[in-house]
Every structure is written in structure tokens, then in C-alpha cells.
mmCIF file with all atom_site columns, C-alpha atoms in Angstrom:
data_model
loop_
_atom_site.group_PDB
_atom_site.id
_atom_site.type_symbol
_atom_site.label_atom_id
_atom_site.label_alt_id
_atom_site.label_comp_id
_atom_site.label_asym_id
_atom_site.label_entity_id
_atom_site.label_seq_id
_atom_site.pdbx_PDB_ins_code
_atom_site.Cartn_x
_atom_site.Cartn_y
_atom_site.Cartn_z
_atom_site.occupancy
_atom_site.B_iso_or_equiv
_atom_site.pdbx_formal_charge
_atom_site.auth_seq_id
_atom_site.auth_comp_id
_atom_site.auth_asym_id
_atom_site.auth_atom_id
_atom_site.pdbx_PDB_model_num
ATOM 1   C CA . MET A 1 1   ? 106.264 75.854  87.760  1.00 44.00 ? 1   MET A CA 1
ATOM 2   C CA . HIS A 1 2   ? 104.652 77.508  90.810  1.00 45.00 ? 2   HIS A CA 1
ATOM 3   C CA . ILE A 1 3   ? 105.088 80.936  89.198  1.00 43.00 ? 3   ILE A CA 1
ATOM 4   C CA . VAL A 1 4   ? 103.245 79.766  86.079  1.00 37.00 ? 4   VAL A CA 1
ATOM 5   C CA . VAL A 1 5   ? 100.386 78.290  88.150  1.00 42.00 ? 5   VAL A CA 1
ATOM 6   C CA . ILE A 1 6   ? 100.077 81.453  90.228  1.00 44.00 ? 6   ILE A CA 1
ATOM 7   C CA . LEU A 1 7   ? 100.196 83.669  87.121  1.00 40.00 ? 7   LEU A CA 1
ATOM 8   C CA . LEU A 1 8   ? 97.474  81.580  85.459  1.00 43.00 ? 8   LEU A CA 1
ATOM 9   C CA . PHE A 1 9   ? 95.405  81.806  88.656  1.00 49.00 ? 9   PHE A CA 1
ATOM 10  C CA . VAL A 1 10  ? 95.858  85.585  88.760  1.00 45.00 ? 10  VAL A CA 1
ATOM 11  C CA . LEU A 1 11  ? 94.891  85.972  85.113  1.00 44.00 ? 11  LEU A CA 1
ATOM 12  C CA . THR A 1 12  ? 91.820  83.815  85.730  1.00 47.00 ? 12  THR A CA 1
ATOM 13  C CA . ILE A 1 13  ? 90.744  85.993  88.649  1.00 49.00 ? 13  ILE A CA 1
ATOM 14  C CA . PHE A 1 14  ? 91.482  89.279  86.902  1.00 45.00 ? 14  PHE A CA 1
ATOM 15  C CA . PRO A 1 15  ? 91.125  88.724  83.153  1.00 43.00 ? 15  PRO A CA 1
ATOM 16  C CA . GLY A 1 16  ? 92.332  91.766  81.293  1.00 37.00 ? 16  GLY A CA 1
ATOM 17  C CA . ILE A 1 17  ? 94.851  93.005  83.868  1.00 39.00 ? 17  ILE A CA 1
ATOM 18  C CA . SER A 1 18  ? 98.465  93.531  83.097  1.00 36.00 ? 18  SER A CA 1
ATOM 19  C CA . CYS A 1 19  ? 101.214 91.897  85.111  1.00 41.00 ? 19  CYS A CA 1
ATOM 20  C CA . ALA A 1 20  ? 101.801 95.246  86.854  1.00 41.00 ? 20  ALA A CA 1
ATOM 21  C CA . ASP A 1 21  ? 98.266  95.019  88.299  1.00 63.00 ? 21  ASP A CA 1
ATOM 22  C CA . GLU A 1 22  ? 98.549  91.508  89.719  1.00 83.00 ? 22  GLU A CA 1
ATOM 23  C CA . PRO A 1 23  ? 97.528  90.811  93.324  1.00 86.00 ? 23  PRO A CA 1
ATOM 24  C CA . SER A 1 24  ? 99.967  91.813  96.011  1.00 90.00 ? 24  SER A CA 1
ATOM 25  C CA . ALA A 1 25  ? 102.571 89.436  97.388  1.00 95.00 ? 25  ALA A CA 1
ATOM 26  C CA . ILE A 1 26  ? 100.450 89.166  100.536 1.00 96.00 ? 26  ILE A CA 1
ATOM 27  C CA . ALA A 1 27  ? 97.380  88.005  98.583  1.00 95.00 ? 27  ALA A CA 1
ATOM 28  C CA . ARG A 1 28  ? 99.479  85.579  96.530  1.00 94.00 ? 28  ARG A CA 1
ATOM 29  C CA . ASP A 1 29  ? 101.063 84.208  99.729  1.00 96.00 ? 29  ASP A CA 1
ATOM 30  C CA . LEU A 1 30  ? 97.633  83.678  101.349 1.00 96.00 ? 30  LEU A CA 1
ATOM 31  C CA . ILE A 1 31  ? 96.487  81.704  98.311  1.00 96.00 ? 31  ILE A CA 1
ATOM 32  C CA . GLU A 1 32  ? 99.714  79.715  98.187  1.00 96.00 ? 32  GLU A CA 1
ATOM 33  C CA . LYS A 1 33  ? 99.437  78.869  101.920 1.00 96.00 ? 33  LYS A CA 1
ATOM 34  C CA . ALA A 1 34  ? 95.856  77.674  101.381 1.00 96.00 ? 34  ALA A CA 1
ATOM 35  C CA . LYS A 1 35  ? 97.011  75.564  98.459  1.00 96.00 ? 35  LYS A CA 1
ATOM 36  C CA . GLN A 1 36  ? 99.844  74.040  100.501 1.00 97.00 ? 36  GLN A CA 1
ATOM 37  C CA . GLU A 1 37  ? 97.502  73.321  103.429 1.00 95.00 ? 37  GLU A CA 1
ATOM 38  C CA . CYS A 1 38  ? 95.236  71.438  101.040 1.00 96.00 ? 38  CYS A CA 1
ATOM 39  C CA . LYS A 1 39  ? 98.098  69.505  99.487  1.00 96.00 ? 39  LYS A CA 1
ATOM 40  C CA . GLY A 1 40  ? 99.418  68.703  102.966 1.00 96.00 ? 40  GLY A CA 1
ATOM 41  C CA . PHE A 1 41  ? 96.083  67.167  103.948 1.00 95.00 ? 41  PHE A CA 1
ATOM 42  C CA . GLU A 1 42  ? 96.095  63.796  102.180 1.00 95.00 ? 42  GLU A CA 1
ATOM 43  C CA . ASN A 1 43  ? 97.534  65.353  99.001  1.00 96.00 ? 43  ASN A CA 1
ATOM 44  C CA . GLY A 1 44  ? 94.332  67.278  98.276  1.00 95.00 ? 44  GLY A CA 1
ATOM 45  C CA . SER A 1 45  ? 93.578  69.184  95.114  1.00 96.00 ? 45  SER A CA 1
ATOM 46  C CA . PHE A 1 46  ? 93.074  72.937  95.665  1.00 96.00 ? 46  PHE A CA 1
ATOM 47  C CA . GLU A 1 47  ? 90.693  75.135  93.707  1.00 95.00 ? 47  GLU A CA 1
ATOM 48  C CA . ALA A 1 48  ? 89.657  78.773  94.001  1.00 94.00 ? 48  ALA A CA 1
ATOM 49  C CA . THR A 1 49  ? 86.834  80.565  92.233  1.00 93.00 ? 49  THR A CA 1
ATOM 50  C CA . GLU A 1 50  ? 87.206  83.797  90.275  1.00 92.00 ? 50  GLU A CA 1
ATOM 51  C CA . LYS A 1 51  ? 85.824  85.581  93.366  1.00 94.00 ? 51  LYS A CA 1
ATOM 52  C CA . ALA A 1 52  ? 88.685  84.451  95.636  1.00 95.00 ? 52  ALA A CA 1
ATOM 53  C CA . VAL A 1 53  ? 90.316  87.890  95.389  1.00 96.00 ? 53  VAL A CA 1
ATOM 54  C CA . THR A 1 54  ? 88.129  90.956  94.997  1.00 96.00 ? 54  THR A CA 1
ATOM 55  C CA . LEU A 1 55  ? 88.866  94.658  95.196  1.00 97.00 ? 55  LEU A CA 1
ATOM 56  C CA . HIS A 1 56  ? 86.978  97.200  97.331  1.00 97.00 ? 56  HIS A CA 1
ATOM 57  C CA . ASP A 1 57  ? 88.047  100.716 98.310  1.00 97.00 ? 57  ASP A CA 1
ATOM 58  C CA . ILE A 1 58  ? 87.409  100.766 102.051 1.00 97.00 ? 58  ILE A CA 1
ATOM 59  C CA . THR A 1 59  ? 89.924  103.472 102.977 1.00 97.00 ? 59  THR A CA 1
ATOM 60  C CA . GLY A 1 60  ? 88.371  106.098 100.721 1.00 95.00 ? 60  GLY A CA 1
ATOM 61  C CA . ASP A 1 61  ? 91.653  106.939 98.990  1.00 96.00 ? 61  ASP A CA 1
ATOM 62  C CA . GLY A 1 62  ? 90.468  105.755 95.572  1.00 95.00 ? 62  GLY A CA 1
ATOM 63  C CA . ILE A 1 63  ? 92.811  102.749 95.629  1.00 95.00 ? 63  ILE A CA 1
ATOM 64  C CA . PRO A 1 64  ? 90.983  99.465  96.200  1.00 97.00 ? 64  PRO A CA 1
ATOM 65  C CA . GLU A 1 65  ? 92.061  97.049  98.903  1.00 97.00 ? 65  GLU A CA 1
ATOM 66  C CA . GLU A 1 66  ? 92.266  93.298  98.328  1.00 97.00 ? 66  GLU A CA 1
ATOM 67  C CA . PHE A 1 67  ? 89.792  90.914  99.929  1.00 98.00 ? 67  PHE A CA 1
ATOM 68  C CA . VAL A 1 68  ? 90.918  87.282  99.915  1.00 97.00 ? 68  VAL A CA 1
ATOM 69  C CA . ASP A 1 69  ? 87.889  85.118  100.655 1.00 97.00 ? 69  ASP A CA 1
ATOM 70  C CA . GLY A 1 70  ? 88.526  81.628  102.005 1.00 96.00 ? 70  GLY A CA 1
ATOM 71  C CA . ALA A 1 71  ? 84.899  80.746  101.240 1.00 96.00 ? 71  ALA A CA 1
ATOM 72  C CA . GLN A 1 72  ? 85.981  80.713  97.604  1.00 96.00 ? 72  GLN A CA 1
ATOM 73  C CA . PHE A 1 73  ? 88.610  78.003  98.258  1.00 96.00 ? 73  PHE A CA 1
ATOM 74  C CA . SER A 1 74  ? 87.971  74.288  98.146  1.00 95.00 ? 74  SER A CA 1
ATOM 75  C CA . CYS A 1 75  ? 90.090  71.247  98.871  1.00 96.00 ? 75  CYS A CA 1
ATOM 76  C CA . SER A 1 76  ? 89.232  67.806  97.536  1.00 95.00 ? 76  SER A CA 1
ATOM 77  C CA . THR A 1 77  ? 90.212  66.072  100.782 1.00 95.00 ? 77  THR A CA 1
ATOM 78  C CA . ALA A 1 78  ? 88.772  68.455  103.400 1.00 92.00 ? 78  ALA A CA 1
ATOM 79  C CA . LEU A 1 79  ? 85.394  70.185  103.498 1.00 84.00 ? 79  LEU A CA 1
ATOM 80  C CA . THR A 1 80  ? 86.216  72.577  106.356 1.00 83.00 ? 80  THR A CA 1
ATOM 81  C CA . LEU A 1 81  ? 89.891  73.348  105.845 1.00 88.00 ? 81  LEU A CA 1
ATOM 82  C CA . TYR A 1 82  ? 89.376  77.122  105.525 1.00 88.00 ? 82  TYR A CA 1
ATOM 83  C CA . GLY A 1 83  ? 86.568  77.584  108.035 1.00 85.00 ? 83  GLY A CA 1
ATOM 84  C CA . GLY A 1 84  ? 83.979  75.924  110.199 1.00 87.00 ? 84  GLY A CA 1
ATOM 85  C CA . THR A 1 85  ? 81.057  76.746  112.487 1.00 87.00 ? 85  THR A CA 1
ATOM 86  C CA . GLY A 1 86  ? 82.662  80.063  113.429 1.00 89.00 ? 86  GLY A CA 1
ATOM 87  C CA . GLY A 1 87  ? 82.822  81.143  109.806 1.00 93.00 ? 87  GLY A CA 1
ATOM 88  C CA . THR A 1 88  ? 85.294  81.132  106.953 1.00 95.00 ? 88  THR A CA 1
ATOM 89  C CA . TYR A 1 89  ? 88.488  83.143  106.771 1.00 95.00 ? 89  TYR A CA 1
ATOM 90  C CA . LEU A 1 90  ? 88.374  86.547  105.138 1.00 97.00 ? 90  LEU A CA 1
ATOM 91  C CA . TRP A 1 91  ? 91.646  88.412  104.786 1.00 97.00 ? 91  TRP A CA 1
ATOM 92  C CA . ILE A 1 92  ? 91.712  92.095  103.928 1.00 98.00 ? 92  ILE A CA 1
ATOM 93  C CA . VAL A 1 93  ? 94.978  93.643  102.753 1.00 97.00 ? 93  VAL A CA 1
ATOM 94  C CA . VAL A 1 94  ? 95.277  97.351  103.597 1.00 97.00 ? 94  VAL A CA 1
ATOM 95  C CA . ASP A 1 95  ? 98.487  99.311  103.029 1.00 95.00 ? 95  ASP A CA 1
ATOM 96  C CA . GLY A 1 96  ? 100.570 96.145  102.884 1.00 94.00 ? 96  GLY A CA 1
ATOM 97  C CA . LYS A 1 97  ? 99.124  94.695  106.100 1.00 96.00 ? 97  LYS A CA 1
ATOM 98  C CA . GLU A 1 98  ? 96.895  91.641  106.355 1.00 96.00 ? 98  GLU A CA 1
ATOM 99  C CA . TYR A 1 99  ? 93.808  91.623  108.609 1.00 97.00 ? 99  TYR A CA 1
ATOM 100 C CA . GLU A 1 100 ? 92.015  88.337  109.304 1.00 96.00 ? 100 GLU A CA 1
ATOM 101 C CA . PHE A 1 101 ? 88.338  87.830  110.143 1.00 96.00 ? 101 PHE A CA 1
ATOM 102 C CA . LEU A 1 102 ? 85.933  84.916  110.448 1.00 95.00 ? 102 LEU A CA 1
ATOM 103 C CA . ALA A 1 103 ? 82.537  85.333  108.833 1.00 96.00 ? 103 ALA A CA 1
ATOM 104 C CA . HIS A 1 104 ? 79.758  83.208  107.397 1.00 95.00 ? 104 HIS A CA 1
ATOM 105 C CA . GLN A 1 105 ? 79.086  85.910  104.804 1.00 96.00 ? 105 GLN A CA 1
ATOM 106 C CA . TRP A 1 106 ? 80.324  89.430  104.157 1.00 98.00 ? 106 TRP A CA 1
ATOM 107 C CA . LYS A 1 107 ? 79.417  92.437  102.101 1.00 97.00 ? 107 LYS A CA 1
ATOM 108 C CA . VAL A 1 108 ? 80.810  95.941  101.514 1.00 98.00 ? 108 VAL A CA 1
ATOM 109 C CA . ILE A 1 109 ? 78.176  98.682  101.456 1.00 97.00 ? 109 ILE A CA 1
ATOM 110 C CA . ASP A 1 110 ? 78.263  102.440 101.005 1.00 96.00 ? 110 ASP A CA 1
ATOM 111 C CA . PHE A 1 111 ? 76.766  104.130 104.044 1.00 96.00 ? 111 PHE A CA 1
ATOM 112 C CA . GLY A 1 112 ? 76.661  107.875 103.504 1.00 95.00 ? 112 GLY A CA 1
ATOM 113 C CA . GLY A 1 113 ? 79.926  107.866 101.567 1.00 94.00 ? 113 GLY A CA 1
ATOM 114 C CA . GLN A 1 114 ? 81.722  105.585 104.049 1.00 95.00 ? 114 GLN A CA 1
ATOM 115 C CA . ALA A 1 115 ? 82.541  102.015 103.038 1.00 97.00 ? 115 ALA A CA 1
ATOM 116 C CA . VAL A 1 116 ? 81.257  99.631  105.705 1.00 97.00 ? 116 VAL A CA 1
ATOM 117 C CA . ILE A 1 117 ? 82.031  95.929  105.796 1.00 98.00 ? 117 ILE A CA 1
ATOM 118 C CA . LEU A 1 118 ? 79.176  93.840  107.156 1.00 97.00 ? 118 LEU A CA 1
ATOM 119 C CA . LEU A 1 119 ? 80.136  90.431  108.538 1.00 97.00 ? 119 LEU A CA 1
ATOM 120 C CA . ALA A 1 120 ? 77.593  87.726  109.367 1.00 96.00 ? 120 ALA A CA 1
ATOM 121 C CA . VAL A 1 121 ? 79.349  86.141  112.349 1.00 94.00 ? 121 VAL A CA 1
ATOM 122 C CA . HIS A 1 122 ? 78.762  83.317  114.806 1.00 91.00 ? 122 HIS A CA 1
ATOM 123 C CA . PRO A 1 123 ? 76.016  84.098  117.375 1.00 90.00 ? 123 PRO A CA 1
ATOM 124 C CA . TYR A 1 124 ? 78.484  83.830  120.279 1.00 87.00 ? 124 TYR A CA 1
ATOM 125 C CA . GLN A 1 125 ? 79.792  87.254  119.236 1.00 85.00 ? 125 GLN A CA 1
ATOM 126 C CA . CYS A 1 126 ? 76.368  88.631  120.196 1.00 86.00 ? 126 CYS A CA 1
ATOM 127 C CA . GLY A 1 127 ? 76.492  86.927  123.582 1.00 83.00 ? 127 GLY A CA 1
ATOM 128 C CA . ASP A 1 128 ? 74.383  83.868  122.845 1.00 76.00 ? 128 ASP A CA 1
ATOM 129 C CA . GLY A 1 129 ? 74.362  80.787  120.687 1.00 74.00 ? 129 GLY A CA 1
ATOM 130 C CA . ILE A 1 130 ? 71.166  81.427  118.749 1.00 84.00 ? 130 ILE A CA 1
ATOM 131 C CA . GLY A 1 131 ? 69.922  83.796  116.074 1.00 87.00 ? 131 GLY A CA 1
ATOM 132 C CA . PRO A 1 132 ? 71.699  85.967  113.555 1.00 92.00 ? 132 PRO A CA 1
ATOM 133 C CA . CYS A 1 133 ? 74.623  88.162  114.564 1.00 93.00 ? 133 CYS A CA 1
ATOM 134 C CA . TYR A 1 134 ? 76.354  90.863  112.523 1.00 94.00 ? 134 TYR A CA 1
ATOM 135 C CA . ARG A 1 135 ? 79.457  92.964  112.878 1.00 94.00 ? 135 ARG A CA 1
ATOM 136 C CA . ALA A 1 136 ? 80.116  96.226  111.049 1.00 96.00 ? 136 ALA A CA 1
ATOM 137 C CA . LEU A 1 137 ? 83.624  97.491  110.313 1.00 97.00 ? 137 LEU A CA 1
ATOM 138 C CA . ALA A 1 138 ? 84.694  100.881 108.995 1.00 97.00 ? 138 ALA A CA 1
ATOM 139 C CA . TRP A 1 139 ? 88.233  102.034 108.188 1.00 97.00 ? 139 TRP A CA 1
ATOM 140 C CA . GLN A 1 140 ? 89.791  105.059 109.857 1.00 93.00 ? 140 GLN A CA 1
ATOM 141 C CA . ASP A 1 141 ? 93.510  104.474 110.398 1.00 92.00 ? 141 ASP A CA 1
ATOM 142 C CA . GLY A 1 142 ? 92.513  100.916 111.295 1.00 94.00 ? 142 GLY A CA 1
ATOM 143 C CA . PHE A 1 143 ? 89.284  98.967  111.522 1.00 96.00 ? 143 PHE A CA 1
ATOM 144 C CA . ARG A 1 144 ? 86.675  100.491 113.813 1.00 94.00 ? 144 ARG A CA 1
ATOM 145 C CA . THR A 1 145 ? 83.794  98.506  115.287 1.00 90.00 ? 145 THR A CA 1
ATOM 146 C CA . ILE A 1 146 ? 81.722  98.507  118.446 1.00 81.00 ? 146 ILE A CA 1
ATOM 147 C CA . LYS A 1 147 ? 83.364  97.061  121.548 1.00 73.00 ? 147 LYS A CA 1
ATOM 148 C CA . ALA A 1 148 ? 81.879  93.898  122.979 1.00 65.00 ? 148 ALA A CA 1
ATOM 149 C CA . GLY A 1 149 ? 79.534  94.628  125.872 1.00 55.00 ? 149 GLY A CA 1
ATOM 150 C CA . ASN A 1 150 ? 78.513  98.133  124.752 1.00 50.00 ? 150 ASN A CA 1
ATOM 151 C CA . ASP A 1 151 ? 74.773  98.772  124.793 1.00 49.00 ? 151 ASP A CA 1
#
């Protein structure tokens, strides 16, 4: 039964894909864990939008990576199960490895031919508790970003 539910979820997210193009096992596992967390919290009902898994080529190899966005999950019994004041979980799957971030919002932009992920993060990451704060990530054999404390 779980296979059928997952397959229907995958086909809803990616209408028109073949079974060979379904999300990776890592992406499916992240969604299944979120679903189980919801069910485990007062037997909640889990839902995910069609934007829960999106594809973006951030490595520049022409093969898109999977972005699993916890902001696209909901649980009937918990409003903040997948995030809170620090942001919502965003998982990025690159070369079979899962990377986890917290962000209030995110966006992938092209910056001179380089894919850059912009994360709107909690202000504490900028050294204070007020005002907007952003983090930029680029891929080069791993995620690159500025070190905390650099001016």
C-alpha cells in the first residue's frame, strides 16, 4: 500500500514522468519520514504540494539536483512540525548525498552562469535578532558560502 501511495505522490509531483525518472530513494525517504512524523503526532494527516520536490541544476553538469522543501509539507495535527522560527527544512540531494538547511524562503538564481542558492535565514545568522538576513550557497565539490565573522 505504501508503494502505491508513494507512486501516486510522485506522479502528482511530476506528471508526465516515467517510472525511471521518479525521485531518488533519498527524496522518497525524506517524504516518508515527514509523513511518519506527522502520523506519529496524534495520528495526523500528511499532505505535500506539487512543489515539495523540485529540480535545479546547481552543479552545472546538466543533471538537475532534487530540492525537497519542508515548507510544502503540512500536518493536520501540528503547524510547526517541519520548521519554526529558525526556518523550514530544505533538503538538497547532490550525487546521492543529502544536505539539510533551514530557511524561511529560498530561491535558485543564475549569477554569471553559476547557480546560486539564496536562503532567507533567521537574523541570528547575521549576528543579531533583527532585520533580514540572507545566505548564498554555490556548488563546487561541496557547498561554498562565506564563513561567519568575515567582513
